[in-house]
Coordinates of C-alpha atoms and ligand atoms in Angstrom, one line a residue:
X1 CA -63.1 51.2 219.4
X2 CA -64.6 48.2 217.3
X3 CA -61.3 48.4 215.2
X4 CA -59.2 48.3 218.3
X5 CA -61.0 45.3 219.7
X6 CA -60.6 43.8 216.4
X7 CA -57.0 44.2 216.6
X8 CA -56.7 43.1 219.9
X9 CA -58.4 39.8 218.8
X10 CA -56.1 39.4 216.1
X11 CA -53.1 39.8 218.3
X12 CA -54.4 37.1 220.6
X13 CA -55.0 35.0 217.4
X14 CA -51.6 35.5 216.6
X15 CA -50.1 34.7 220.0
X16 CA -52.2 31.6 220.0
X17 CA -50.9 30.5 216.6
X18 CA -47.4 31.0 217.7
X19 CA -47.8 29.1 221.0
X20 CA -49.3 26.1 218.9
X21 CA -46.5 26.4 216.5
X22 CA -43.9 26.3 219.4
X23 CA -45.7 23.5 221.0
X24 CA -45.5 21.4 218.0
X25 CA -42.0 22.1 217.4
X26 CA -41.2 21.1 221.1
X27 CA -43.4 18.0 220.8
X28 CA -41.6 17.1 217.6
X29 CA -38.1 17.7 219.1
X30 CA -39.1 15.6 222.2
X31 CA -40.6 12.7 220.0
X32 CA -37.4 12.5 218.1
X33 CA -35.5 12.0 221.6
X34 CA -38.2 9.5 223.0
X35 CA -36.6 6.5 221.6
X36 CA -33.1 7.2 222.8
X37 CA -34.7 8.1 226.2
X38 CA -36.6 4.9 226.4
X39 CA -39.9 6.7 227.0
X40 CA -42.1 4.5 224.8
X41 CA -43.8 1.5 226.1
X42 CA -46.1 -1.4 224.6
X43 CA -49.2 -2.2 226.2
X44 CA -51.2 -5.3 225.4
X45 CA -55.0 -5.7 225.0
X46 CA -56.3 -9.3 224.9
X47 CA -58.3 -10.7 221.9
X48 CA -60.8 -13.3 223.2
X49 CA -62.0 -16.2 221.2
X50 CA -66.0 -15.8 220.8
X51 CA -66.6 -19.6 221.1
X52 CA -64.2 -20.9 223.9
X53 CA -63.9 -17.4 225.6
X54 CA -60.1 -18.0 225.9
X55 CA -57.2 -15.4 225.4
X56 CA -55.8 -16.0 221.8
X57 CA -53.3 -13.4 221.7
X58 CA -52.7 -9.5 222.3
X59 CA -52.7 -6.3 220.3
X60 CA -49.7 -4.5 221.1
X61 CA -50.5 -0.5 221.4
X62 CA -47.8 2.0 221.8
X63 CA -47.8 4.4 224.9
X64 CA -45.7 7.4 225.4
X65 CA -44.8 8.5 228.7
X66 CA -43.5 12.2 228.3
X67 CA -41.5 13.4 231.4
X68 CA -43.4 16.7 231.4
X69 CA -46.7 16.3 229.5
X70 CA -47.3 12.8 231.1
X71 CA -49.1 10.3 228.8
X72 CA -49.4 11.2 225.2
X73 CA -52.0 9.5 223.1
X74 CA -50.8 7.6 219.9
X75 CA -53.7 9.4 218.0
X76 CA -51.4 12.6 218.7
X77 CA -48.1 11.4 218.2
X78 CA -48.2 8.5 215.5
X79 CA -49.5 11.2 212.9
X80 CA -46.8 13.3 214.1
X81 CA -44.0 10.5 214.0
X82 CA -45.6 10.0 210.4
X83 CA -45.1 13.5 209.3
X84 CA -41.3 13.8 210.4
X85 CA -40.2 10.5 209.0
X86 CA -39.6 9.0 212.4
X87 CA -42.3 6.4 212.2
X88 CA -40.0 3.8 210.3
X89 CA -37.6 4.0 213.4
X90 CA -40.4 3.8 216.1
X91 CA -42.3 1.1 213.8
X92 CA -39.2 -1.1 214.1
X93 CA -38.8 -0.6 217.8
X94 CA -42.6 -1.8 218.2
X95 CA -42.4 -4.7 216.0
X96 CA -38.9 -5.9 217.7
X97 CA -40.3 -5.4 221.1
X98 CA -43.8 -7.0 220.6
X99 CA -42.0 -10.0 218.8
X100 CA -39.5 -10.3 221.7
X101 CA -42.4 -10.1 224.1
X102 CA -44.6 -12.8 222.3
X103 CA -41.8 -15.2 222.1
X104 CA -42.2 -15.5 225.9
X105 CA -45.7 -16.4 225.9
X106 CA -46.6 -20.1 225.3
X107 CA -47.6 -21.0 221.6
X108 CA -50.0 -20.4 220.0
X109 CA -50.6 -17.1 221.7
X110 CA -50.2 -14.4 219.3
X111 CA -49.4 -10.8 219.0
X112 CA -50.9 -8.0 216.7
X113 CA -48.7 -5.3 215.5
X114 CA -50.2 -1.9 213.9
X115 CA -48.4 -0.7 210.9
X116 CA -48.5 2.8 209.5
X117 CA -49.1 3.0 205.7
X118 CA -45.8 4.9 205.8
X119 CA -44.1 1.9 206.7
X120 CA -45.5 -0.1 203.9
X121 CA -44.0 2.2 201.6
X122 CA -40.4 0.8 202.8
X123 CA -39.5 -2.2 200.7
X124 CA -37.3 -3.3 203.5
X125 CA -39.9 -3.9 205.8
X126 CA -40.3 -7.7 205.3
X127 CA -36.5 -8.3 205.6
X128 CA -36.9 -6.3 209.1
X129 CA -39.9 -8.5 210.3
X130 CA -38.2 -11.8 209.1
X131 CA -34.8 -10.7 211.0
X132 CA -36.8 -9.8 214.2
X133 CA -38.9 -13.3 214.0
X134 CA -35.6 -15.2 213.5
X135 CA -33.7 -13.5 216.4
X136 CA -36.5 -14.1 218.9
X137 CA -37.3 -17.5 217.6
X138 CA -41.0 -16.9 217.1
X139 CA -42.7 -18.6 214.5
X140 CA -44.2 -16.4 211.9
X141 CA -47.7 -17.6 212.3
X142 CA -47.9 -16.0 215.6
X143 CA -47.3 -12.4 214.5
X144 CA -50.1 -10.4 213.0
X145 CA -49.8 -7.2 211.2
X146 CA -52.7 -4.7 211.2
X147 CA -53.3 -2.2 208.5
X148 CA -55.9 0.2 207.6
X149 CA -57.3 0.5 204.3
X150 CA -55.7 3.8 203.8
X151 CA -52.9 1.5 202.2
X152 CA -55.2 1.4 199.2
X153 CA -55.0 5.2 198.9
X154 CA -51.5 6.0 198.5
X155 CA -48.7 4.1 196.4
X156 CA -51.3 1.1 196.7
X157 CA -49.3 -1.2 194.1
X158 CA -45.6 -0.7 196.2
X159 CA -47.6 -1.3 199.5
X160 CA -49.8 -4.4 198.3
X161 CA -46.5 -5.7 197.2
X162 CA -45.0 -5.2 200.5
X163 CA -47.9 -6.8 202.2
X164 CA -47.7 -9.9 199.8
X165 CA -44.3 -10.4 200.7
X166 CA -44.9 -10.1 204.4
X167 CA -47.8 -12.8 204.2
X168 CA -45.4 -15.0 202.1
X169 CA -43.2 -15.0 205.3
X170 CA -46.3 -16.9 207.2
X171 CA -47.3 -13.6 209.0
X172 CA -51.0 -13.1 209.2
X173 CA -52.4 -9.7 207.7
X174 CA -55.3 -8.0 209.3
X175 CA -57.7 -5.1 207.9
X176 CA -57.9 -2.9 210.9
X177 CA -60.8 -0.4 211.6
X178 CA -63.1 -1.8 208.8
X179 CA -66.4 0.2 208.7
X180 CA -64.9 3.8 209.1
X181 CA -63.4 4.9 206.1
X182 CA -64.6 3.9 202.4
X183 CA -65.0 0.3 203.4
X184 CA -65.1 -1.1 200.0
X185 CA -65.9 -4.6 199.8
X186 CA -63.2 -4.8 196.9
X187 CA -60.6 -4.2 199.8
X188 CA -61.4 -7.7 201.4
X189 CA -58.8 -8.9 199.1
X190 CA -58.3 -12.8 200.3
X191 CA -54.8 -12.9 198.7
X192 CA -53.7 -10.3 201.2
X193 CA -55.8 -10.4 204.3
X194 CA -56.3 -13.4 206.7
X195 CA -58.4 -11.3 209.0
X196 CA -60.8 -8.5 209.3
X197 CA -61.3 -6.3 212.2
X198 CA -64.8 -4.5 212.7
X199 CA -64.3 -1.2 214.0
X200 CA -65.6 -0.4 217.3
X201 CA -67.8 2.6 216.3
X202 CA -69.5 0.1 214.2
X203 CA -69.8 -2.4 216.9
X204 CA -71.0 -0.1 219.8
X205 CA -74.7 0.8 219.7
X206 CA -74.5 0.7 215.9
X207 CA -75.2 -2.8 216.0
X208 CA -78.8 -2.0 217.3
X209 CA -79.8 -0.1 214.0
X210 CA -81.2 -2.8 211.6
X211 CA -79.6 -1.4 208.4
X212 CA -76.1 -1.7 210.2
X213 CA -77.0 -5.3 211.2
X214 CA -77.6 -6.0 207.9
X215 CA -74.2 -4.4 206.7
X216 CA -72.3 -6.3 209.4
X217 CA -74.1 -9.7 208.1
X218 CA -73.1 -9.0 204.6
X219 CA -69.3 -8.3 205.4
X220 CA -69.4 -11.3 207.9
X221 CA -70.7 -13.5 205.1
X222 CA -68.2 -12.3 202.6
X223 CA -65.5 -12.6 205.2
X224 CA -66.3 -16.1 206.1
X225 CA -66.7 -17.2 202.1
X226 CA -62.8 -15.8 202.1
X227 CA -61.7 -17.9 205.2
X228 CA -60.9 -14.7 207.0
X229 CA -60.9 -14.5 210.8
X230 CA -63.5 -11.7 212.0
X231 CA -62.8 -9.7 215.1
X232 CA -65.1 -7.2 216.7
X233 CA -63.2 -4.2 218.3
X234 CA -64.4 -1.9 220.9
X235 CA -66.7 -4.4 222.6
X236 CA -67.7 -2.6 225.8
X237 CA -70.9 -4.3 227.0
X238 CA -72.5 -7.8 227.3
X239 CA -75.0 -6.7 224.7
X240 CA -72.1 -5.6 222.1
X241 CA -70.6 -9.1 222.7
X242 CA -73.9 -11.0 222.5
X243 CA -74.8 -9.3 219.2
X244 CA -71.4 -9.4 217.5
X245 CA -71.3 -13.3 218.7
X246 CA -74.7 -13.8 217.1
X247 CA -73.5 -12.0 214.0
X248 CA -70.6 -14.6 213.7
X249 CA -67.6 -12.8 214.7
X250 CA -65.0 -14.9 215.9
X251 CA -63.0 -12.8 218.3
X252 CA -63.8 -10.1 220.3
X253 CA -61.6 -7.2 221.7
X254 CA -62.5 -4.4 224.1
X255 CA -62.9 -2.9 227.4
X256 CA -65.4 -5.4 228.4
X257 CA -62.6 -8.2 228.4
X258 CA -59.8 -5.7 229.6
X259 CA -58.0 -2.5 228.6
X260 CA -54.3 -2.5 227.1
X261 CA -52.1 -3.4 230.2
X262 CA -48.2 -3.7 230.4
X263 CA -46.6 -6.9 229.5
X264 CA -46.2 -8.4 233.0
X265 CA -50.0 -7.9 233.4
X266 CA -50.8 -9.3 230.0
X267 CA -48.7 -12.5 230.8
X268 CA -51.0 -12.9 233.9
X269 CA -53.8 -13.2 231.5
X270 CA -52.7 -16.0 229.3
X271 CA -54.6 -19.5 229.8
X272 CA -57.2 -17.6 231.7
X273 CA -61.1 -17.6 231.0
X274 CA -62.2 -14.1 229.9
X275 CA -64.3 -13.7 233.1
X276 CA -61.3 -14.4 234.8
X277 CA -59.2 -12.1 232.8
X278 CA -61.5 -9.3 233.1
X279 CA -61.3 -9.7 236.6
X280 CA -57.5 -9.8 236.7
X281 CA -57.3 -6.8 234.2
X282 CA -59.3 -4.7 236.2
X283 CA -58.0 -5.5 239.5
Ligands
C2E301 P1 -56.4 0.5 216.6 O1 -55.3 -0.3 216.2 O2 -57.6 0.6 216.1 O3 -56.2 0.2 218.1 C1 -57.5 0.1 219.1 C2 -57.7 1.2 219.8 O4 -59.1 1.2 220.5 C3 -56.7 1.5 221.0 O5 -56.5 2.9 221.2 C4 -57.4 0.7 222.1 O6 -56.9 1.2 223.6 C5 -58.8 1.1 221.9 N1 -60.0 0.6 222.6 C6 -59.9 -0.9 222.8 N2 -61.0 -1.5 223.4 C7 -61.9 -0.3 223.2 C8 -63.2 -0.1 223.8 O7 -63.8 -1.1 224.4 N3 -63.8 1.2 223.8 C9 -62.9 2.1 223.3 N4 -63.8 3.3 223.3 N5 -61.7 2.0 222.8 C10 -61.2 0.8 222.9 P2 -55.2 3.5 221.4 O8 -54.1 2.5 222.1 O9 -55.4 4.9 221.9 O10 -54.7 3.5 219.9 C11 -55.3 4.4 219.1 C12 -54.7 4.1 217.6 O11 -53.4 4.6 217.5 C13 -54.7 2.6 217.1 O12 -55.9 2.2 216.6 C14 -53.6 2.8 216.2 O13 -54.3 3.1 215.0 C15 -52.7 3.7 216.7 N6 -51.6 3.0 217.3 C16 -51.5 2.5 218.4 N7 -50.3 1.9 218.6 C17 -49.4 1.9 217.4 C18 -48.3 1.6 216.9 O14 -47.4 0.7 217.7 N8 -48.0 1.8 215.6 C19 -48.8 2.3 214.8 N9 -48.4 2.5 213.4 N10 -50.0 2.8 215.3 C20 -50.5 2.6 216.6
MG302 MG1 -55.1 -2.0 215.6
MG303 MG1 -58.9 -0.8 215.2
MG304 MG1 -58.6 2.4 215.3

């Protein structure tokens, strides 16, 4: 009887494996079509100056509106796009769209675009970015490119060369999600990065533990010596904001100021004070 039950469980297991594999295949198939079917959107989250509390720019965050599944999170489909090699085409769409959108905002409002480490493996990336900037007539210093420290893990020489060529265009380069991975201080290379983004998991609550405060202080001191702009990500409460501002962060980003919103909504936030921006974003 136990054996029979075991077989039943195994069949169930097999079935669920099969469903999972089918699901994945279908998602993969749908993802390949998503660009042609115009199912991707960019949402924009404001970056706030810690001193003046003005909106300095926006981070572009991709959204996929699937006709059946509804909203699919980038945490799910970006890794899939990387696996199936679609990330290059998708990344190009993101960069060109964000650059065109930013050109409609007044100077010096900037836009930040996330790059996958896979994209940095493509030597043609700087030429594509340069072409997108000139077509949209956007000054290079209004574009920021965000990469995570995973660029140091695979083919780092090739990737670092691509980053150097991007920076040579006059584009700013940000090290994203700092505090989550290896977070070696050796990654704070001033010849590559102009900006450091401290990860939200480090910012929220964590900033109450004294050892975490010391670590953030050390990172901020070093980044300041290198002339880098420091952004605190994932700022959700007034307390988070106050702590990170006291620790010397220059910019703030998080639900406290506003969630990612469509382009038209973001445009309404330009030129507003953050308290007003928050009211508009949550209205
Ligand atoms: P990320 O670049 O670190 O982006 C920040 C993420 O934190 C976003 O999630 C944002 O919505 C979320 N966030 C912002 N403020 C808060 C807050 O106060 N609290 C909390 N809990 N979360 C907050 P999202 O949009 O789901 O994106 C997740 C990740 O997907 C991004 O992390 C980025 O790594 C990746 N991603 C998004 N768009 C793109 C893209 O266009 N290209 C690539 N390659 N990756 C992208
Ligand atoms: Mg980012
Ligand atoms: Mg981040
Ligand atoms: Mg992140």
